[in-house]
PDB file of C-alpha atoms in Angstrom:
ATOM      1  CA  UNK A   1     120.572  58.309  87.330  1.00  0.00           C
ATOM      2  CA  UNK A   2     117.090  59.117  85.669  1.00  0.00           C
ATOM      3  CA  UNK A   3     115.294  59.068  89.225  1.00  0.00           C
ATOM      4  CA  UNK A   4     118.119  61.614  90.421  1.00  0.00           C
ATOM      5  CA  UNK A   5     117.417  63.977  87.428  1.00  0.00           C
ATOM      6  CA  UNK A   6     113.914  63.947  87.801  1.00  0.00           C
ATOM      7  CA  UNK A   7     114.135  64.525  91.773  1.00  0.00           C
ATOM      8  CA  UNK A   8     116.659  67.671  90.941  1.00  0.00           C
ATOM      9  CA  UNK A   9     114.155  68.973  88.220  1.00  0.00           C
ATOM     10  CA  UNK A  10     111.222  68.672  90.801  1.00  0.00           C
ATOM     11  CA  UNK A  11     113.122  70.224  93.359  1.00  0.00           C
ATOM     12  CA  UNK A  12     114.147  72.838  91.143  1.00  0.00           C
ATOM     13  CA  UNK A  13     110.932  73.765  90.436  1.00  0.00           C
ATOM     14  CA  UNK A  14     109.667  73.738  93.932  1.00  0.00           C
ATOM     15  CA  UNK A  15     112.234  75.893  94.983  1.00  0.00           C
ATOM     16  CA  UNK A  16     111.292  78.627  92.255  1.00  0.00           C
ATOM     17  CA  UNK A  17     107.673  78.386  93.097  1.00  0.00           C
ATOM     18  CA  UNK A  18     108.649  78.800  96.830  1.00  0.00           C
ATOM     19  CA  UNK A  19     111.090  81.778  95.994  1.00  0.00           C
ATOM     20  CA  UNK A  20     108.582  83.476  93.640  1.00  0.00           C
ATOM     21  CA  UNK A  21     106.018  83.222  96.849  1.00  0.00           C
ATOM     22  CA  UNK A  22     108.440  84.544  99.222  1.00  0.00           C
ATOM     23  CA  UNK A  23     109.479  87.447  96.948  1.00  0.00           C
ATOM     24  CA  UNK A  24     105.322  88.201  96.630  1.00  0.00           C
ATOM     25  CA  UNK A  25     105.033  88.185 100.468  1.00  0.00           C
ATOM     26  CA  UNK A  26     108.140  90.252 100.818  1.00  0.00           C
ATOM     27  CA  UNK A  27     106.731  92.957  98.360  1.00  0.00           C
ATOM     28  CA  UNK A  28     103.233  92.937  99.935  1.00  0.00           C
ATOM     29  CA  UNK A  29     104.925  93.512 103.387  1.00  0.00           C
ATOM     30  CA  UNK A  30     107.064  96.183 102.157  1.00  0.00           C
ATOM     31  CA  UNK A  31     103.893  97.864 100.395  1.00  0.00           C
ATOM     32  CA  UNK A  32     101.931  97.599 103.764  1.00  0.00           C
ATOM     33  CA  UNK A  33     104.677  99.073 105.837  1.00  0.00           C
ATOM     34  CA  UNK A  34     104.685 102.113 103.680  1.00  0.00           C
ATOM     35  CA  UNK A  35     101.161 102.518 103.605  1.00  0.00           C
ATOM     36  CA  UNK A  36     100.764 102.498 107.246  1.00  0.00           C
ATOM     37  CA  UNK A  37     103.714 105.144 107.376  1.00  0.00           C
ATOM     38  CA  UNK A  38     101.792 107.225 104.981  1.00  0.00           C
ATOM     39  CA  UNK A  39      98.805 106.898 106.978  1.00  0.00           C
ATOM     40  CA  UNK A  40     100.402 107.517 110.520  1.00  0.00           C
ATOM     41  CA  UNK A  41     102.806 110.163 109.087  1.00  0.00           C
ATOM     42  CA  UNK A  42     100.150 112.168 107.777  1.00  0.00           C
ATOM     43  CA  UNK A  43      97.927 112.181 110.598  1.00  0.00           C
ATOM     44  CA  UNK A  44      97.388 115.312 112.776  1.00  0.00           C
ATOM     45  CA  UNK A  45      97.160 113.494 116.182  1.00  0.00           C
ATOM     46  CA  UNK A  46     100.473 112.717 117.427  1.00  0.00           C
ATOM     47  CA  UNK A  47     101.302 108.991 117.678  1.00  0.00           C
ATOM     48  CA  UNK A  48     104.068 107.632 119.990  1.00  0.00           C
ATOM     49  CA  UNK A  49     104.741 103.893 120.571  1.00  0.00           C
ATOM     50  CA  UNK A  50     107.041 103.150 123.588  1.00  0.00           C
ATOM     51  CA  UNK A  51     108.483  99.590 124.167  1.00  0.00           C
ATOM     52  CA  UNK A  52     108.381  98.164 127.687  1.00  0.00           C
ATOM     53  CA  UNK A  53     112.150  98.687 127.789  1.00  0.00           C
ATOM     54  CA  UNK A  54     111.694 102.354 126.896  1.00  0.00           C
ATOM     55  CA  UNK A  55     112.848 102.459 123.384  1.00  0.00           C
ATOM     56  CA  UNK A  56     110.702 104.173 120.762  1.00  0.00           C
ATOM     57  CA  UNK A  57     109.037 101.956 118.648  1.00  0.00           C
ATOM     58  CA  UNK A  58     107.306 104.402 116.456  1.00  0.00           C
ATOM     59  CA  UNK A  59     107.041 108.273 116.377  1.00  0.00           C
ATOM     60  CA  UNK A  60     104.940 110.247 113.735  1.00  0.00           C
ATOM     61  CA  UNK A  61     105.680 113.883 112.596  1.00  0.00           C
ATOM     62  CA  UNK A  62     102.767 115.481 114.670  1.00  0.00           C
ATOM     63  CA  UNK A  63     103.988 113.612 117.753  1.00  0.00           C
ATOM     64  CA  UNK A  64     107.419 115.315 116.967  1.00  0.00           C
ATOM     65  CA  UNK A  65     105.800 118.802 116.793  1.00  0.00           C
ATOM     66  CA  UNK A  66     103.261 118.506 119.609  1.00  0.00           C
ATOM     67  CA  UNK A  67     105.754 117.621 122.435  1.00  0.00           C
ATOM     68  CA  UNK A  68     108.667 119.047 120.233  1.00  0.00           C
ATOM     69  CA  UNK A  69     110.913 115.881 119.750  1.00  0.00           C
ATOM     70  CA  UNK A  70     113.168 117.013 116.920  1.00  0.00           C
ATOM     71  CA  UNK A  71     115.797 114.546 115.990  1.00  0.00           C
ATOM     72  CA  UNK A  72     114.078 111.828 117.856  1.00  0.00           C
ATOM     73  CA  UNK A  73     114.506 108.561 116.333  1.00  0.00           C
ATOM     74  CA  UNK A  74     113.172 105.141 116.448  1.00  0.00           C
ATOM     75  CA  UNK A  75     115.171 102.885 118.959  1.00  0.00           C
ATOM     76  CA  UNK A  76     116.248 105.880 120.977  1.00  0.00           C
ATOM     77  CA  UNK A  77     115.054 105.609 124.993  1.00  0.00           C
ATOM     78  CA  UNK A  78     112.184 107.828 125.538  1.00  0.00           C
ATOM     79  CA  UNK A  79     113.704 109.226 128.997  1.00  0.00           C
ATOM     80  CA  UNK A  80     116.924 110.573 126.929  1.00  0.00           C
ATOM     81  CA  UNK A  81     114.702 112.279 124.220  1.00  0.00           C
ATOM     82  CA  UNK A  82     111.507 113.481 125.929  1.00  0.00           C
ATOM     83  CA  UNK A  83     112.210 116.276 128.435  1.00  0.00           C
ATOM     84  CA  UNK A  84     108.480 116.615 129.443  1.00  0.00           C
ATOM     85  CA  UNK A  85     107.802 114.911 132.574  1.00  0.00           C
ATOM     86  CA  UNK A  86     104.237 115.011 132.310  1.00  0.00           C
ATOM     87  CA  UNK A  87     104.346 112.865 129.060  1.00  0.00           C
ATOM     88  CA  UNK A  88     106.869 110.599 130.666  1.00  0.00           C
ATOM     89  CA  UNK A  89     104.546 109.864 133.684  1.00  0.00           C
ATOM     90  CA  UNK A  90     101.776 109.063 131.383  1.00  0.00           C
ATOM     91  CA  UNK A  91     103.786 106.648 129.666  1.00  0.00           C
ATOM     92  CA  UNK A  92     104.761 105.056 132.903  1.00  0.00           C
ATOM     93  CA  UNK A  93     101.375 105.245 134.301  1.00  0.00           C
ATOM     94  CA  UNK A  94      99.743 103.555 131.306  1.00  0.00           C
ATOM     95  CA  UNK A  95     102.434 100.582 131.538  1.00  0.00           C
ATOM     96  CA  UNK A  96     100.748  99.727 134.988  1.00  0.00           C
ATOM     97  CA  UNK A  97      97.050 100.074 134.010  1.00  0.00           C
ATOM     98  CA  UNK A  98      94.690  97.397 132.417  1.00  0.00           C
ATOM     99  CA  UNK A  99      92.528 100.068 130.953  1.00  0.00           C
ATOM    100  CA  UNK A 100      93.174 103.265 128.706  1.00  0.00           C
ATOM    101  CA  UNK A 101      94.202 106.322 130.223  1.00  0.00           C
ATOM    102  CA  UNK A 102      93.308 109.979 129.609  1.00  0.00           C
ATOM    103  CA  UNK A 103      95.096 112.938 130.908  1.00  0.00           C
ATOM    104  CA  UNK A 104      95.944 116.523 129.842  1.00  0.00           C
ATOM    105  CA  UNK A 105      99.654 117.384 130.032  1.00  0.00           C
ATOM    106  CA  UNK A 106     101.229 120.830 129.732  1.00  0.00           C
ATOM    107  CA  UNK A 107     103.504 121.473 126.648  1.00  0.00           C
ATOM    108  CA  UNK A 108     105.576 124.508 126.121  1.00  0.00           C
ATOM    109  CA  UNK A 109     104.009 126.580 123.509  1.00  0.00           C
ATOM    110  CA  UNK A 110     105.415 129.460 121.544  1.00  0.00           C
ATOM    111  CA  UNK A 111     104.298 132.977 123.058  1.00  0.00           C
ATOM    112  CA  UNK A 112     102.003 131.581 125.166  1.00  0.00           C
ATOM    113  CA  UNK A 113     103.898 129.519 128.193  1.00  0.00           C
ATOM    114  CA  UNK A 114     102.386 126.159 128.094  1.00  0.00           C
ATOM    115  CA  UNK A 115      99.231 124.479 126.530  1.00  0.00           C
ATOM    116  CA  UNK A 116      97.418 121.598 127.928  1.00  0.00           C
ATOM    117  CA  UNK A 117      97.148 118.673 125.151  1.00  0.00           C
ATOM    118  CA  UNK A 118      94.925 115.903 125.419  1.00  0.00           C
ATOM    119  CA  UNK A 119      96.459 112.771 125.688  1.00  0.00           C
ATOM    120  CA  UNK A 120      95.340 109.098 125.442  1.00  0.00           C
ATOM    121  CA  UNK A 121      97.513 106.144 126.300  1.00  0.00           C
ATOM    122  CA  UNK A 122      97.270 102.265 126.239  1.00  0.00           C
ATOM    123  CA  UNK A 123      99.476  99.267 126.774  1.00  0.00           C
ATOM    124  CA  UNK A 124     100.166  97.331 123.514  1.00  0.00           C
ATOM    125  CA  UNK A 125      99.758  93.803 123.520  1.00  0.00           C
ATOM    126  CA  UNK A 126     100.943  91.114 121.240  1.00  0.00           C
ATOM    127  CA  UNK A 127      99.489  87.745 121.804  1.00  0.00           C
ATOM    128  CA  UNK A 128      98.677  88.411 125.267  1.00  0.00           C
ATOM    129  CA  UNK A 129     102.024  89.851 126.296  1.00  0.00           C
ATOM    130  CA  UNK A 130     102.822  93.583 126.818  1.00  0.00           C
ATOM    131  CA  UNK A 131     105.011  95.074 124.194  1.00  0.00           C
ATOM    132  CA  UNK A 132     105.000  98.701 125.344  1.00  0.00           C
ATOM    133  CA  UNK A 133     102.431 101.852 125.454  1.00  0.00           C
ATOM    134  CA  UNK A 134     100.833 103.518 122.515  1.00  0.00           C
ATOM    135  CA  UNK A 135     100.168 107.116 123.134  1.00  0.00           C
ATOM    136  CA  UNK A 136      97.990 109.690 121.019  1.00  0.00           C
ATOM    137  CA  UNK A 137      98.433 113.374 121.299  1.00  0.00           C
ATOM    138  CA  UNK A 138      95.800 115.868 120.041  1.00  0.00           C
ATOM    139  CA  UNK A 139      97.467 118.283 117.788  1.00  0.00           C
ATOM    140  CA  UNK A 140      97.722 121.897 119.200  1.00  0.00           C
ATOM    141  CA  UNK A 141      96.557 123.435 115.954  1.00  0.00           C
ATOM    142  CA  UNK A 142      93.057 122.052 115.878  1.00  0.00           C
ATOM    143  CA  UNK A 143      92.272 123.135 119.365  1.00  0.00           C
ATOM    144  CA  UNK A 144      92.509 126.627 119.259  1.00  0.00           C
ATOM    145  CA  UNK A 145      90.542 126.883 116.091  1.00  0.00           C
ATOM    146  CA  UNK A 146      87.592 124.815 117.388  1.00  0.00           C
ATOM    147  CA  UNK A 147      87.758 127.427 120.427  1.00  0.00           C
ATOM    148  CA  UNK A 148      87.578 130.287 117.802  1.00  0.00           C
ATOM    149  CA  UNK A 149      84.614 129.288 116.032  1.00  0.00           C
ATOM    150  CA  UNK A 150      82.111 129.658 118.948  1.00  0.00           C
ATOM    151  CA  UNK A 151      83.688 133.017 120.168  1.00  0.00           C
ATOM    152  CA  UNK A 152      83.573 134.260 116.816  1.00  0.00           C
ATOM    153  CA  UNK A 153      79.966 133.596 116.414  1.00  0.00           C
ATOM    154  CA  UNK A 154      78.968 135.124 119.579  1.00  0.00           C
ATOM    155  CA  UNK A 155      80.939 138.322 118.773  1.00  0.00           C
ATOM    156  CA  UNK A 156      79.176 138.508 115.251  1.00  0.00           C
ATOM    157  CA  UNK A 157      75.696 137.830 116.769  1.00  0.00           C
ATOM    158  CA  UNK A 158      76.568 140.202 119.561  1.00  0.00           C
ATOM    159  CA  UNK A 159      77.760 143.155 117.169  1.00  0.00           C
ATOM    160  CA  UNK A 160      74.533 142.582 114.783  1.00  0.00           C
ATOM    161  CA  UNK A 161      72.012 143.057 117.583  1.00  0.00           C
ATOM    162  CA  UNK A 162      72.224 146.720 118.650  1.00  0.00           C
ATOM    163  CA  UNK A 163      69.211 146.298 121.127  1.00  0.00           C
ATOM    164  CA  UNK A 164      69.621 143.586 123.999  1.00  0.00           C
ATOM    165  CA  UNK A 165      66.805 141.047 123.476  1.00  0.00           C
ATOM    166  CA  UNK A 166      65.186 141.431 127.192  1.00  0.00           C
ATOM    167  CA  UNK A 167      63.726 144.600 126.320  1.00  0.00           C
ATOM    168  CA  UNK A 168      62.062 143.830 123.017  1.00  0.00           C
ATOM    169  CA  UNK A 169      59.020 141.939 124.804  1.00  0.00           C
ATOM    170  CA  UNK A 170      58.458 145.117 127.040  1.00  0.00           C
ATOM    171  CA  UNK A 171      58.452 147.607 123.999  1.00  0.00           C
ATOM    172  CA  UNK A 172      55.734 145.141 122.295  1.00  0.00           C
ATOM    173  CA  UNK A 173      53.628 145.137 125.218  1.00  0.00           C
ATOM    174  CA  UNK A 174      53.548 148.883 125.647  1.00  0.00           C
ATOM    175  CA  UNK A 175      51.710 150.054 122.404  1.00  0.00           C
ATOM    176  CA  UNK A 176      48.579 147.864 123.647  1.00  0.00           C
ATOM    177  CA  UNK A 177      48.552 150.493 126.758  1.00  0.00           C
ATOM    178  CA  UNK A 178      48.355 153.684 124.711  1.00  0.00           C
ATOM    179  CA  UNK A 179      45.192 153.457 123.071  1.00  0.00           C
ATOM    180  CA  UNK A 180      44.551 153.468 119.205  1.00  0.00           C
ATOM    181  CA  UNK A 181      47.863 155.444 117.859  1.00  0.00           C
ATOM    182  CA  UNK A 182      49.810 152.699 119.174  1.00  0.00           C
ATOM    183  CA  UNK A 183      47.964 149.936 116.962  1.00  0.00           C
ATOM    184  CA  UNK A 184      49.728 151.213 113.780  1.00  0.00           C
ATOM    185  CA  UNK A 185      53.244 150.676 115.758  1.00  0.00           C
ATOM    186  CA  UNK A 186      52.372 147.299 116.913  1.00  0.00           C
ATOM    187  CA  UNK A 187      51.866 146.415 113.562  1.00  0.00           C
ATOM    188  CA  UNK A 188      54.881 147.449 112.225  1.00  0.00           C
ATOM    189  CA  UNK A 189      56.975 145.674 115.172  1.00  0.00           C
ATOM    190  CA  UNK A 190      55.001 142.376 114.906  1.00  0.00           C
TER     191      UNK A 190
END
């Protein structure tokens, strides 16, 4: 009986140790999942992961906004949720390729008909097995801002230059041909 009591005591300690280890691992996995969700959820680029069978594995808020997927949830079939044939074509094409795919798709934009959105897609693999496709969509809000900056700069420079640049060298050369009175003007311009 003493041997059985010792054995049960050791077994109890071992189970307690294993239970604590499993609890710590579970907490760590949950924390990592939450961190990943926060990071991917706050990205300005849309992230969409689709399984080989066509189920949505992951979808961040930016992807919902960019391709208008409100109400779309993990586990839904992509074909039933996405009404954009260009996006569906990219997903199907990426499934068949061994390399990343880069394209632009047309996405309806409020007030402007359609906007071209850069899309990058690649097959997802785990342990050498294809499990689906990962799609990254560039946010529409960043593209117009980047296009406006150079236009605004050119417009400001053009507005600040009342005299076109090509006639300036001609004006500088002209005083040299008109004698001593022109030397005064050359000094002011130079």
